[in-house]
C-alpha cells in the first residue's frame, strides 16, 4: 500500500513537473528522489547514519544545482 | 554500531550507490556549469529534446521501480508466484526504457546530433549514455534475481534481492535528476 501510494505520488509529481511553467521543477525532482530513496530503497529500516548521509548529500546537491540554474 | 554497517541490502551495495551518486552528481554539476556559461547554446540545443520523450522514459523507469519494490515485498512475504510476476513486469518496463532510448539515440544520430557536434551533445551523450549502461546492467541484475527466484537458488536474499533492486532504484533516482535538466529546464534561469 505504501509502495502504491508512493508510486502514485511520483507519477503525479512527474506530470506536474512536465506541465508546470514553474521554475521550481528541480525541487519537485528532489522530492521524487527522496521518495524513491526512503520508500522504494527501503531506507526506512536503515540506520539513522545512512538517512542523514543521503539526506545531507541530496540537500547540498539540491542547493548547489539550484544556485547554478 | 553493528546496524550502521548492516544497512538494507548490505554495506557493499551502499558503498556502490554512494560512489555512483557522487559520480553522477559531478557530471550533473559539470552540465549545470556548462549551462550557466553557455545559456543560449544550451537552450537552442535542448529544444531538440522532446518533453514527451522525457515523460515516457521517466514513467517507464518509475513504473519499473514500483514493480521491483513490490517484487521485494512479495519475496520477503514468501509470495514467490507474485514475486516472479512483479519482477517480470519490472524487467519489461526496464527493457521498454532501453528500446525507447535506443530508438531516440538512432534518431539523434540520423539528424546529426552526435557526440562531436558541440559541447551540449558531448555532455548529453556522456551523461545519458553512462546512465543507459547502468540501466542495461540493472536489467541484467533484475533478470538474475528473477532466475534465482524461479530456480530457488538465492542463498543471500538480503544482498541479492534487496541489494540488486537498490541498484535499480539508483537508476530511477539518477534519471529523476536528469529528466528536468535535459527535458524540462530550457528556460533562462531560476525564474524561467
PDB file of C-alpha atoms in Angstrom:
ATOM      1  CA  UNK A   1       0.000   0.000   0.000  1.00  0.00           C
ATOM      2  CA  UNK A   2       2.869   2.349   0.878  1.00  0.00           C
ATOM      3  CA  UNK A   3       4.593   1.471  -2.395  1.00  0.00           C
ATOM      4  CA  UNK A   4       1.427   2.114  -4.400  1.00  0.00           C
ATOM      5  CA  UNK A   5       0.790   5.478  -2.749  1.00  0.00           C
ATOM      6  CA  UNK A   6       4.416   6.474  -3.304  1.00  0.00           C
ATOM      7  CA  UNK A   7       4.205   5.416  -6.930  1.00  0.00           C
ATOM      8  CA  UNK A   8       1.030   7.457  -7.495  1.00  0.00           C
ATOM      9  CA  UNK A   9       2.686  10.425  -5.803  1.00  0.00           C
ATOM     10  CA  UNK A  10       5.755  10.040  -8.040  1.00  0.00           C
ATOM     11  CA  UNK A  11       3.557   9.887 -11.152  1.00  0.00           C
ATOM     12  CA  UNK A  12       1.636  12.978 -10.100  1.00  0.00           C
ATOM     13  CA  UNK A  13       4.860  14.878  -9.404  1.00  0.00           C
ATOM     14  CA  UNK A  14       6.327  13.804 -12.769  1.00  0.00           C
ATOM     15  CA  UNK A  15       3.279  15.027 -14.672  1.00  0.00           C
ATOM     16  CA  UNK A  16       3.283  18.225 -12.605  1.00  0.00           C
ATOM     17  CA  UNK A  17       6.995  18.716 -13.358  1.00  0.00           C
ATOM     18  CA  UNK A  18       6.324  18.394 -17.070  1.00  0.00           C
ATOM     19  CA  UNK A  19       3.250  20.611 -17.338  1.00  0.00           C
ATOM     20  CA  UNK A  20       4.139  23.360 -14.911  1.00  0.00           C
ATOM     21  CA  UNK A  21       5.847  26.515 -16.018  1.00  0.00           C
ATOM     22  CA  UNK A  22       7.200  26.975 -12.518  1.00  0.00           C
ATOM     23  CA  UNK A  23      10.917  27.407 -12.170  1.00  0.00           C
ATOM     24  CA  UNK A  24      10.965  25.006  -9.250  1.00  0.00           C
ATOM     25  CA  UNK A  25      10.999  21.849 -11.369  1.00  0.00           C
ATOM     26  CA  UNK A  26      14.231  20.781  -9.725  1.00  0.00           C
ATOM     27  CA  UNK A  27      12.588  20.990  -6.317  1.00  0.00           C
ATOM     28  CA  UNK A  28       9.866  18.557  -7.430  1.00  0.00           C
ATOM     29  CA  UNK A  29      12.588  16.240  -8.667  1.00  0.00           C
ATOM     30  CA  UNK A  30      14.365  16.316  -5.306  1.00  0.00           C
ATOM     31  CA  UNK A  31      11.069  15.425  -3.629  1.00  0.00           C
ATOM     32  CA  UNK A  32      10.809  12.488  -6.043  1.00  0.00           C
ATOM     33  CA  UNK A  33      14.363  11.381  -5.335  1.00  0.00           C
ATOM     34  CA  UNK A  34      13.648  11.455  -1.592  1.00  0.00           C
ATOM     35  CA  UNK A  35      10.517   9.367  -2.114  1.00  0.00           C
ATOM     36  CA  UNK A  36      12.487   6.825  -4.122  1.00  0.00           C
ATOM     37  CA  UNK A  37      15.280   6.803  -1.541  1.00  0.00           C
ATOM     38  CA  UNK A  38      13.163   6.500   1.545  1.00  0.00           C
ATOM     39  CA  UNK A  39      10.333   4.292   0.356  1.00  0.00           C
ATOM     40  CA  UNK A  40      11.445   2.249  -2.650  1.00  0.00           C
ATOM     41  CA  UNK A  41      15.001   1.864  -1.407  1.00  0.00           C
ATOM     42  CA  UNK A  42      13.763   0.589   1.967  1.00  0.00           C
ATOM     43  CA  UNK A  43      15.856   3.156   3.735  1.00  0.00           C
ATOM     44  CA  UNK A  44      13.131   3.225   6.381  1.00  0.00           C
ATOM     45  CA  UNK A  45      14.793   0.233   8.020  1.00  0.00           C
ATOM     46  CA  UNK A  46      18.318   1.590   7.727  1.00  0.00           C
ATOM     47  CA  UNK A  47      20.412   3.137  10.492  1.00  0.00           C
ATOM     48  CA  UNK A  48      19.970   6.884  11.001  1.00  0.00           C
ATOM     49  CA  UNK A  49      23.553   7.351   9.745  1.00  0.00           C
ATOM     50  CA  UNK A  50      22.553   6.386   6.183  1.00  0.00           C
ATOM     51  CA  UNK A  51      19.437   8.533   6.283  1.00  0.00           C
ATOM     52  CA  UNK A  52      21.414  11.579   7.412  1.00  0.00           C
ATOM     53  CA  UNK A  53      24.226  10.878   4.923  1.00  0.00           C
ATOM     54  CA  UNK A  54      21.940  10.631   1.895  1.00  0.00           C
ATOM     55  CA  UNK A  55      19.637  13.441   3.038  1.00  0.00           C
ATOM     56  CA  UNK A  56      22.617  15.719   3.598  1.00  0.00           C
ATOM     57  CA  UNK A  57      24.127  14.777   0.278  1.00  0.00           C
ATOM     58  CA  UNK A  58      20.981  15.492  -1.716  1.00  0.00           C
ATOM     59  CA  UNK A  59      20.193  18.666   0.242  1.00  0.00           C
ATOM     60  CA  UNK A  60      23.681  20.010  -0.514  1.00  0.00           C
ATOM     61  CA  UNK A  61      23.439  18.875  -4.123  1.00  0.00           C
ATOM     62  CA  UNK A  62      19.995  20.463  -4.455  1.00  0.00           C
ATOM     63  CA  UNK A  63      21.170  23.824  -3.114  1.00  0.00           C
ATOM     64  CA  UNK A  64      24.272  23.775  -5.330  1.00  0.00           C
ATOM     65  CA  UNK A  65      22.393  22.891  -8.516  1.00  0.00           C
ATOM     66  CA  UNK A  66      19.611  25.406  -7.782  1.00  0.00           C
ATOM     67  CA  UNK A  67      22.307  28.057  -7.383  1.00  0.00           C
ATOM     68  CA  UNK A  68      23.739  27.137 -10.782  1.00  0.00           C
ATOM     69  CA  UNK A  69      20.414  27.269 -12.654  1.00  0.00           C
TER      70      UNK A  69
ATOM     71  CA  UNK B   1      27.169   0.057  15.935  1.00  0.00           C
ATOM     72  CA  UNK B   2      26.646  -3.165  14.004  1.00  0.00           C
ATOM     73  CA  UNK B   3      23.484  -1.795  12.354  1.00  0.00           C
ATOM     74  CA  UNK B   4      25.421   1.069  10.709  1.00  0.00           C
ATOM     75  CA  UNK B   5      27.470  -1.450   8.756  1.00  0.00           C
ATOM     76  CA  UNK B   6      24.475  -3.624   8.034  1.00  0.00           C
ATOM     77  CA  UNK B   7      22.070  -1.429   6.033  1.00  0.00           C
ATOM     78  CA  UNK B   8      19.260  -2.957   3.899  1.00  0.00           C
ATOM     79  CA  UNK B   9      20.949  -4.787   1.031  1.00  0.00           C
ATOM     80  CA  UNK B  10      24.318  -4.881   2.767  1.00  0.00           C
ATOM     81  CA  UNK B  11      27.203  -2.453   3.178  1.00  0.00           C
ATOM     82  CA  UNK B  12      28.776  -3.159  -0.218  1.00  0.00           C
ATOM     83  CA  UNK B  13      25.766  -2.066  -2.262  1.00  0.00           C
ATOM     84  CA  UNK B  14      25.539   1.210  -0.288  1.00  0.00           C
ATOM     85  CA  UNK B  15      29.188   1.849  -0.983  1.00  0.00           C
ATOM     86  CA  UNK B  16      28.436   1.320  -4.687  1.00  0.00           C
ATOM     87  CA  UNK B  17      25.356   3.568  -4.503  1.00  0.00           C
ATOM     88  CA  UNK B  18      27.261   6.402  -2.781  1.00  0.00           C
ATOM     89  CA  UNK B  19      30.029   6.169  -5.394  1.00  0.00           C
ATOM     90  CA  UNK B  20      27.517   6.201  -8.245  1.00  0.00           C
ATOM     91  CA  UNK B  21      25.594   9.129  -6.797  1.00  0.00           C
ATOM     92  CA  UNK B  22      28.836  11.067  -6.353  1.00  0.00           C
ATOM     93  CA  UNK B  23      29.911  10.335  -9.957  1.00  0.00           C
ATOM     94  CA  UNK B  24      26.570  11.313 -11.490  1.00  0.00           C
ATOM     95  CA  UNK B  25      26.368  14.392  -9.255  1.00  0.00           C
ATOM     96  CA  UNK B  26      29.756  15.538 -10.546  1.00  0.00           C
ATOM     97  CA  UNK B  27      28.566  15.046 -14.142  1.00  0.00           C
ATOM     98  CA  UNK B  28      25.337  16.943 -13.453  1.00  0.00           C
ATOM     99  CA  UNK B  29      27.254  19.810 -11.830  1.00  0.00           C
ATOM    100  CA  UNK B  30      29.541  19.962 -14.886  1.00  0.00           C
ATOM    101  CA  UNK B  31      26.445  20.131 -17.118  1.00  0.00           C
ATOM    102  CA  UNK B  32      24.955  22.891 -14.952  1.00  0.00           C
ATOM    103  CA  UNK B  33      28.170  24.919 -15.059  1.00  0.00           C
ATOM    104  CA  UNK B  34      28.239  24.496 -18.839  1.00  0.00           C
ATOM    105  CA  UNK B  35      24.593  25.589 -18.972  1.00  0.00           C
ATOM    106  CA  UNK B  36      25.201  28.750 -16.940  1.00  0.00           C
ATOM    107  CA  UNK B  37      28.207  29.666 -19.103  1.00  0.00           C
ATOM    108  CA  UNK B  38      26.558  28.877 -22.470  1.00  0.00           C
ATOM    109  CA  UNK B  39      22.876  29.538 -21.867  1.00  0.00           C
ATOM    110  CA  UNK B  40      21.922  30.425 -25.455  1.00  0.00           C
ATOM    111  CA  UNK B  41      23.599  27.344 -26.918  1.00  0.00           C
ATOM    112  CA  UNK B  42      22.097  25.152 -24.195  1.00  0.00           C
ATOM    113  CA  UNK B  43      18.576  26.475 -24.831  1.00  0.00           C
ATOM    114  CA  UNK B  44      18.889  26.112 -28.603  1.00  0.00           C
ATOM    115  CA  UNK B  45      20.200  22.552 -28.451  1.00  0.00           C
ATOM    116  CA  UNK B  46      17.928  21.398 -25.612  1.00  0.00           C
ATOM    117  CA  UNK B  47      14.950  22.257 -27.811  1.00  0.00           C
ATOM    118  CA  UNK B  48      15.805  19.157 -29.860  1.00  0.00           C
ATOM    119  CA  UNK B  49      14.894  17.067 -26.816  1.00  0.00           C
ATOM    120  CA  UNK B  50      11.143  16.472 -26.714  1.00  0.00           C
ATOM    121  CA  UNK B  51       9.346  16.713 -23.385  1.00  0.00           C
ATOM    122  CA  UNK B  52       7.090  13.836 -24.474  1.00  0.00           C
ATOM    123  CA  UNK B  53      10.111  11.521 -24.835  1.00  0.00           C
ATOM    124  CA  UNK B  54      11.396  12.529 -21.413  1.00  0.00           C
ATOM    125  CA  UNK B  55       7.983  11.847 -19.876  1.00  0.00           C
ATOM    126  CA  UNK B  56       7.698   8.393 -21.453  1.00  0.00           C
ATOM    127  CA  UNK B  57      11.213   7.454 -20.302  1.00  0.00           C
ATOM    128  CA  UNK B  58      10.622   8.762 -16.769  1.00  0.00           C
ATOM    129  CA  UNK B  59       7.290   6.981 -16.405  1.00  0.00           C
ATOM    130  CA  UNK B  60       8.738   3.697 -17.663  1.00  0.00           C
ATOM    131  CA  UNK B  61      11.552   3.799 -15.081  1.00  0.00           C
ATOM    132  CA  UNK B  62       9.251   4.853 -12.237  1.00  0.00           C
ATOM    133  CA  UNK B  63       6.810   2.073 -13.132  1.00  0.00           C
ATOM    134  CA  UNK B  64       9.645  -0.429 -13.269  1.00  0.00           C
ATOM    135  CA  UNK B  65      10.856   0.785  -9.862  1.00  0.00           C
ATOM    136  CA  UNK B  66       7.389   0.296  -8.382  1.00  0.00           C
ATOM    137  CA  UNK B  67       7.178  -3.238  -9.795  1.00  0.00           C
ATOM    138  CA  UNK B  68      10.628  -4.054  -8.389  1.00  0.00           C
ATOM    139  CA  UNK B  69       9.683  -2.658  -4.952  1.00  0.00           C
ATOM    140  CA  UNK B  70       6.564  -4.838  -4.992  1.00  0.00           C
ATOM    141  CA  UNK B  71       8.732  -7.775  -6.059  1.00  0.00           C
ATOM    142  CA  UNK B  72      10.937  -7.319  -2.975  1.00  0.00           C
ATOM    143  CA  UNK B  73       7.888  -7.050  -0.726  1.00  0.00           C
ATOM    144  CA  UNK B  74       6.386 -10.231  -2.238  1.00  0.00           C
ATOM    145  CA  UNK B  75       9.696 -12.079  -1.915  1.00  0.00           C
ATOM    146  CA  UNK B  76      10.064 -11.356   1.797  1.00  0.00           C
ATOM    147  CA  UNK B  77       6.355 -12.148   2.319  1.00  0.00           C
ATOM    148  CA  UNK B  78       7.091 -15.581   0.796  1.00  0.00           C
ATOM    149  CA  UNK B  79       4.690 -14.929  -2.118  1.00  0.00           C
ATOM    150  CA  UNK B  80       7.039 -16.287  -4.768  1.00  0.00           C
ATOM    151  CA  UNK B  81       4.467 -16.512  -7.560  1.00  0.00           C
ATOM    152  CA  UNK B  82       3.560 -12.835  -7.202  1.00  0.00           C
ATOM    153  CA  UNK B  83       7.263 -12.009  -6.818  1.00  0.00           C
ATOM    154  CA  UNK B  84       8.036 -13.565 -10.213  1.00  0.00           C
ATOM    155  CA  UNK B  85       5.204 -11.609 -11.846  1.00  0.00           C
ATOM    156  CA  UNK B  86       6.402  -8.312 -10.323  1.00  0.00           C
ATOM    157  CA  UNK B  87       9.997  -8.882 -11.395  1.00  0.00           C
ATOM    158  CA  UNK B  88       8.920  -9.889 -14.917  1.00  0.00           C
ATOM    159  CA  UNK B  89       6.901  -6.666 -15.211  1.00  0.00           C
ATOM    160  CA  UNK B  90       9.833  -4.690 -13.842  1.00  0.00           C
ATOM    161  CA  UNK B  91      12.212  -6.180 -16.423  1.00  0.00           C
ATOM    162  CA  UNK B  92       9.735  -5.474 -19.233  1.00  0.00           C
ATOM    163  CA  UNK B  93       9.374  -1.833 -18.156  1.00  0.00           C
ATOM    164  CA  UNK B  94      13.151  -1.504 -17.933  1.00  0.00           C
ATOM    165  CA  UNK B  95      13.554  -3.109 -21.357  1.00  0.00           C
ATOM    166  CA  UNK B  96      10.966  -0.676 -22.729  1.00  0.00           C
ATOM    167  CA  UNK B  97      13.121   2.208 -21.460  1.00  0.00           C
ATOM    168  CA  UNK B  98      16.164   0.745 -23.226  1.00  0.00           C
ATOM    169  CA  UNK B  99      14.360   0.183 -26.544  1.00  0.00           C
ATOM    170  CA  UNK B 100      12.755   3.636 -26.472  1.00  0.00           C
ATOM    171  CA  UNK B 101      16.067   5.315 -25.620  1.00  0.00           C
ATOM    172  CA  UNK B 102      17.883   3.307 -28.299  1.00  0.00           C
ATOM    173  CA  UNK B 103      15.378   4.463 -30.947  1.00  0.00           C
ATOM    174  CA  UNK B 104      15.761   8.007 -29.611  1.00  0.00           C
ATOM    175  CA  UNK B 105      19.559   7.716 -29.944  1.00  0.00           C
ATOM    176  CA  UNK B 106      19.212   6.432 -33.515  1.00  0.00           C
ATOM    177  CA  UNK B 107      17.015   9.377 -34.453  1.00  0.00           C
ATOM    178  CA  UNK B 108      19.544  11.780 -32.952  1.00  0.00           C
ATOM    179  CA  UNK B 109      22.373  10.209 -34.948  1.00  0.00           C
ATOM    180  CA  UNK B 110      20.332  10.339 -38.197  1.00  0.00           C
ATOM    181  CA  UNK B 111      19.859  14.107 -37.903  1.00  0.00           C
ATOM    182  CA  UNK B 112      23.485  14.715 -36.967  1.00  0.00           C
ATOM    183  CA  UNK B 113      23.079  15.347 -33.226  1.00  0.00           C
ATOM    184  CA  UNK B 114      26.162  13.340 -32.390  1.00  0.00           C
ATOM    185  CA  UNK B 115      28.856  13.465 -29.750  1.00  0.00           C
ATOM    186  CA  UNK B 116      31.123  15.719 -31.807  1.00  0.00           C
ATOM    187  CA  UNK B 117      28.504  18.307 -32.847  1.00  0.00           C
ATOM    188  CA  UNK B 118      29.142  20.608 -29.897  1.00  0.00           C
ATOM    189  CA  UNK B 119      29.702  20.570 -26.122  1.00  0.00           C
ATOM    190  CA  UNK B 120      25.999  20.247 -25.305  1.00  0.00           C
ATOM    191  CA  UNK B 121      25.711  16.987 -27.246  1.00  0.00           C
ATOM    192  CA  UNK B 122      29.006  15.764 -25.862  1.00  0.00           C
ATOM    193  CA  UNK B 123      27.603  16.137 -22.320  1.00  0.00           C
ATOM    194  CA  UNK B 124      24.228  14.746 -23.392  1.00  0.00           C
ATOM    195  CA  UNK B 125      25.752  11.576 -24.852  1.00  0.00           C
ATOM    196  CA  UNK B 126      28.231  11.189 -21.998  1.00  0.00           C
ATOM    197  CA  UNK B 127      25.684  11.519 -19.183  1.00  0.00           C
ATOM    198  CA  UNK B 128      22.699   9.744 -20.763  1.00  0.00           C
ATOM    199  CA  UNK B 129      24.982   7.082 -22.273  1.00  0.00           C
ATOM    200  CA  UNK B 130      26.533   6.421 -18.870  1.00  0.00           C
ATOM    201  CA  UNK B 131      23.037   6.154 -17.387  1.00  0.00           C
ATOM    202  CA  UNK B 132      21.950   3.875 -20.273  1.00  0.00           C
ATOM    203  CA  UNK B 133      24.799   1.466 -19.427  1.00  0.00           C
ATOM    204  CA  UNK B 134      23.627   1.406 -15.795  1.00  0.00           C
ATOM    205  CA  UNK B 135      20.071   0.586 -16.899  1.00  0.00           C
ATOM    206  CA  UNK B 136      21.413  -2.285 -19.045  1.00  0.00           C
ATOM    207  CA  UNK B 137      23.303  -3.630 -16.001  1.00  0.00           C
ATOM    208  CA  UNK B 138      20.178  -3.112 -13.867  1.00  0.00           C
ATOM    209  CA  UNK B 139      18.007  -5.139 -16.270  1.00  0.00           C
ATOM    210  CA  UNK B 140      20.592  -7.945 -16.144  1.00  0.00           C
ATOM    211  CA  UNK B 141      20.544  -7.844 -12.335  1.00  0.00           C
ATOM    212  CA  UNK B 142      16.730  -7.976 -12.259  1.00  0.00           C
ATOM    213  CA  UNK B 143      16.813 -10.890 -14.729  1.00  0.00           C
ATOM    214  CA  UNK B 144      19.306 -12.685 -12.483  1.00  0.00           C
ATOM    215  CA  UNK B 145      17.019 -12.126  -9.467  1.00  0.00           C
ATOM    216  CA  UNK B 146      14.037 -13.477 -11.431  1.00  0.00           C
ATOM    217  CA  UNK B 147      16.079 -16.516 -12.476  1.00  0.00           C
ATOM    218  CA  UNK B 148      17.263 -17.058  -8.904  1.00  0.00           C
ATOM    219  CA  UNK B 149      13.728 -16.765  -7.502  1.00  0.00           C
ATOM    220  CA  UNK B 150      12.374 -19.156 -10.157  1.00  0.00           C
ATOM    221  CA  UNK B 151      15.079 -21.762  -9.549  1.00  0.00           C
ATOM    222  CA  UNK B 152      15.170 -21.118  -5.785  1.00  0.00           C
ATOM    223  CA  UNK B 153      18.949 -20.747  -5.803  1.00  0.00           C
ATOM    224  CA  UNK B 154      19.243 -17.457  -3.917  1.00  0.00           C
ATOM    225  CA  UNK B 155      21.305 -18.010  -0.765  1.00  0.00           C
ATOM    226  CA  UNK B 156      21.836 -14.425   0.444  1.00  0.00           C
ATOM    227  CA  UNK B 157      18.444 -12.838  -0.209  1.00  0.00           C
ATOM    228  CA  UNK B 158      19.297  -9.555   1.552  1.00  0.00           C
ATOM    229  CA  UNK B 159      22.228  -8.897  -0.767  1.00  0.00           C
ATOM    230  CA  UNK B 160      20.858 -10.447  -3.974  1.00  0.00           C
ATOM    231  CA  UNK B 161      17.218  -9.351  -3.914  1.00  0.00           C
ATOM    232  CA  UNK B 162      17.333  -6.166  -1.829  1.00  0.00           C
ATOM    233  CA  UNK B 163      20.794  -5.115  -2.992  1.00  0.00           C
ATOM    234  CA  UNK B 164      20.011  -5.797  -6.657  1.00  0.00           C
ATOM    235  CA  UNK B 165      16.790  -3.824  -6.511  1.00  0.00           C
ATOM    236  CA  UNK B 166      18.577  -0.973  -4.693  1.00  0.00           C
ATOM    237  CA  UNK B 167      20.856  -0.681  -7.711  1.00  0.00           C
ATOM    238  CA  UNK B 168      17.764  -0.486  -9.912  1.00  0.00           C
ATOM    239  CA  UNK B 169      16.250   2.282  -7.772  1.00  0.00           C
ATOM    240  CA  UNK B 170      19.523   4.166  -8.073  1.00  0.00           C
ATOM    241  CA  UNK B 171      18.937   4.197 -11.858  1.00  0.00           C
ATOM    242  CA  UNK B 172      15.435   5.649 -11.191  1.00  0.00           C
ATOM    243  CA  UNK B 173      16.751   8.307  -8.844  1.00  0.00           C
ATOM    244  CA  UNK B 174      19.522   9.428 -11.213  1.00  0.00           C
ATOM    245  CA  UNK B 175      17.094   9.692 -14.121  1.00  0.00           C
ATOM    246  CA  UNK B 176      14.747  11.805 -11.974  1.00  0.00           C
ATOM    247  CA  UNK B 177      17.537  14.394 -11.815  1.00  0.00           C
ATOM    248  CA  UNK B 178      18.447  14.138 -15.498  1.00  0.00           C
ATOM    249  CA  UNK B 179      14.845  14.482 -16.694  1.00  0.00           C
ATOM    250  CA  UNK B 180      14.267  18.122 -15.585  1.00  0.00           C
ATOM    251  CA  UNK B 181      17.777  19.209 -16.521  1.00  0.00           C
ATOM    252  CA  UNK B 182      17.620  17.919 -20.081  1.00  0.00           C
ATOM    253  CA  UNK B 183      13.928  17.839 -20.976  1.00  0.00           C
ATOM    254  CA  UNK B 184      12.161  20.455 -18.835  1.00  0.00           C
ATOM    255  CA  UNK B 185      14.557  23.244 -17.865  1.00  0.00           C
ATOM    256  CA  UNK B 186      15.011  25.049 -21.144  1.00  0.00           C
ATOM    257  CA  UNK B 187      14.393  28.495 -19.710  1.00  0.00           C
ATOM    258  CA  UNK B 188      16.987  31.030 -18.765  1.00  0.00           C
ATOM    259  CA  UNK B 189      17.450  30.851 -15.035  1.00  0.00           C
ATOM    260  CA  UNK B 190      15.640  30.163 -11.811  1.00  0.00           C
ATOM    261  CA  UNK B 191      12.740  32.372 -12.860  1.00  0.00           C
ATOM    262  CA  UNK B 192      12.039  30.859 -16.164  1.00  0.00           C
TER     263      UNK B 192
END
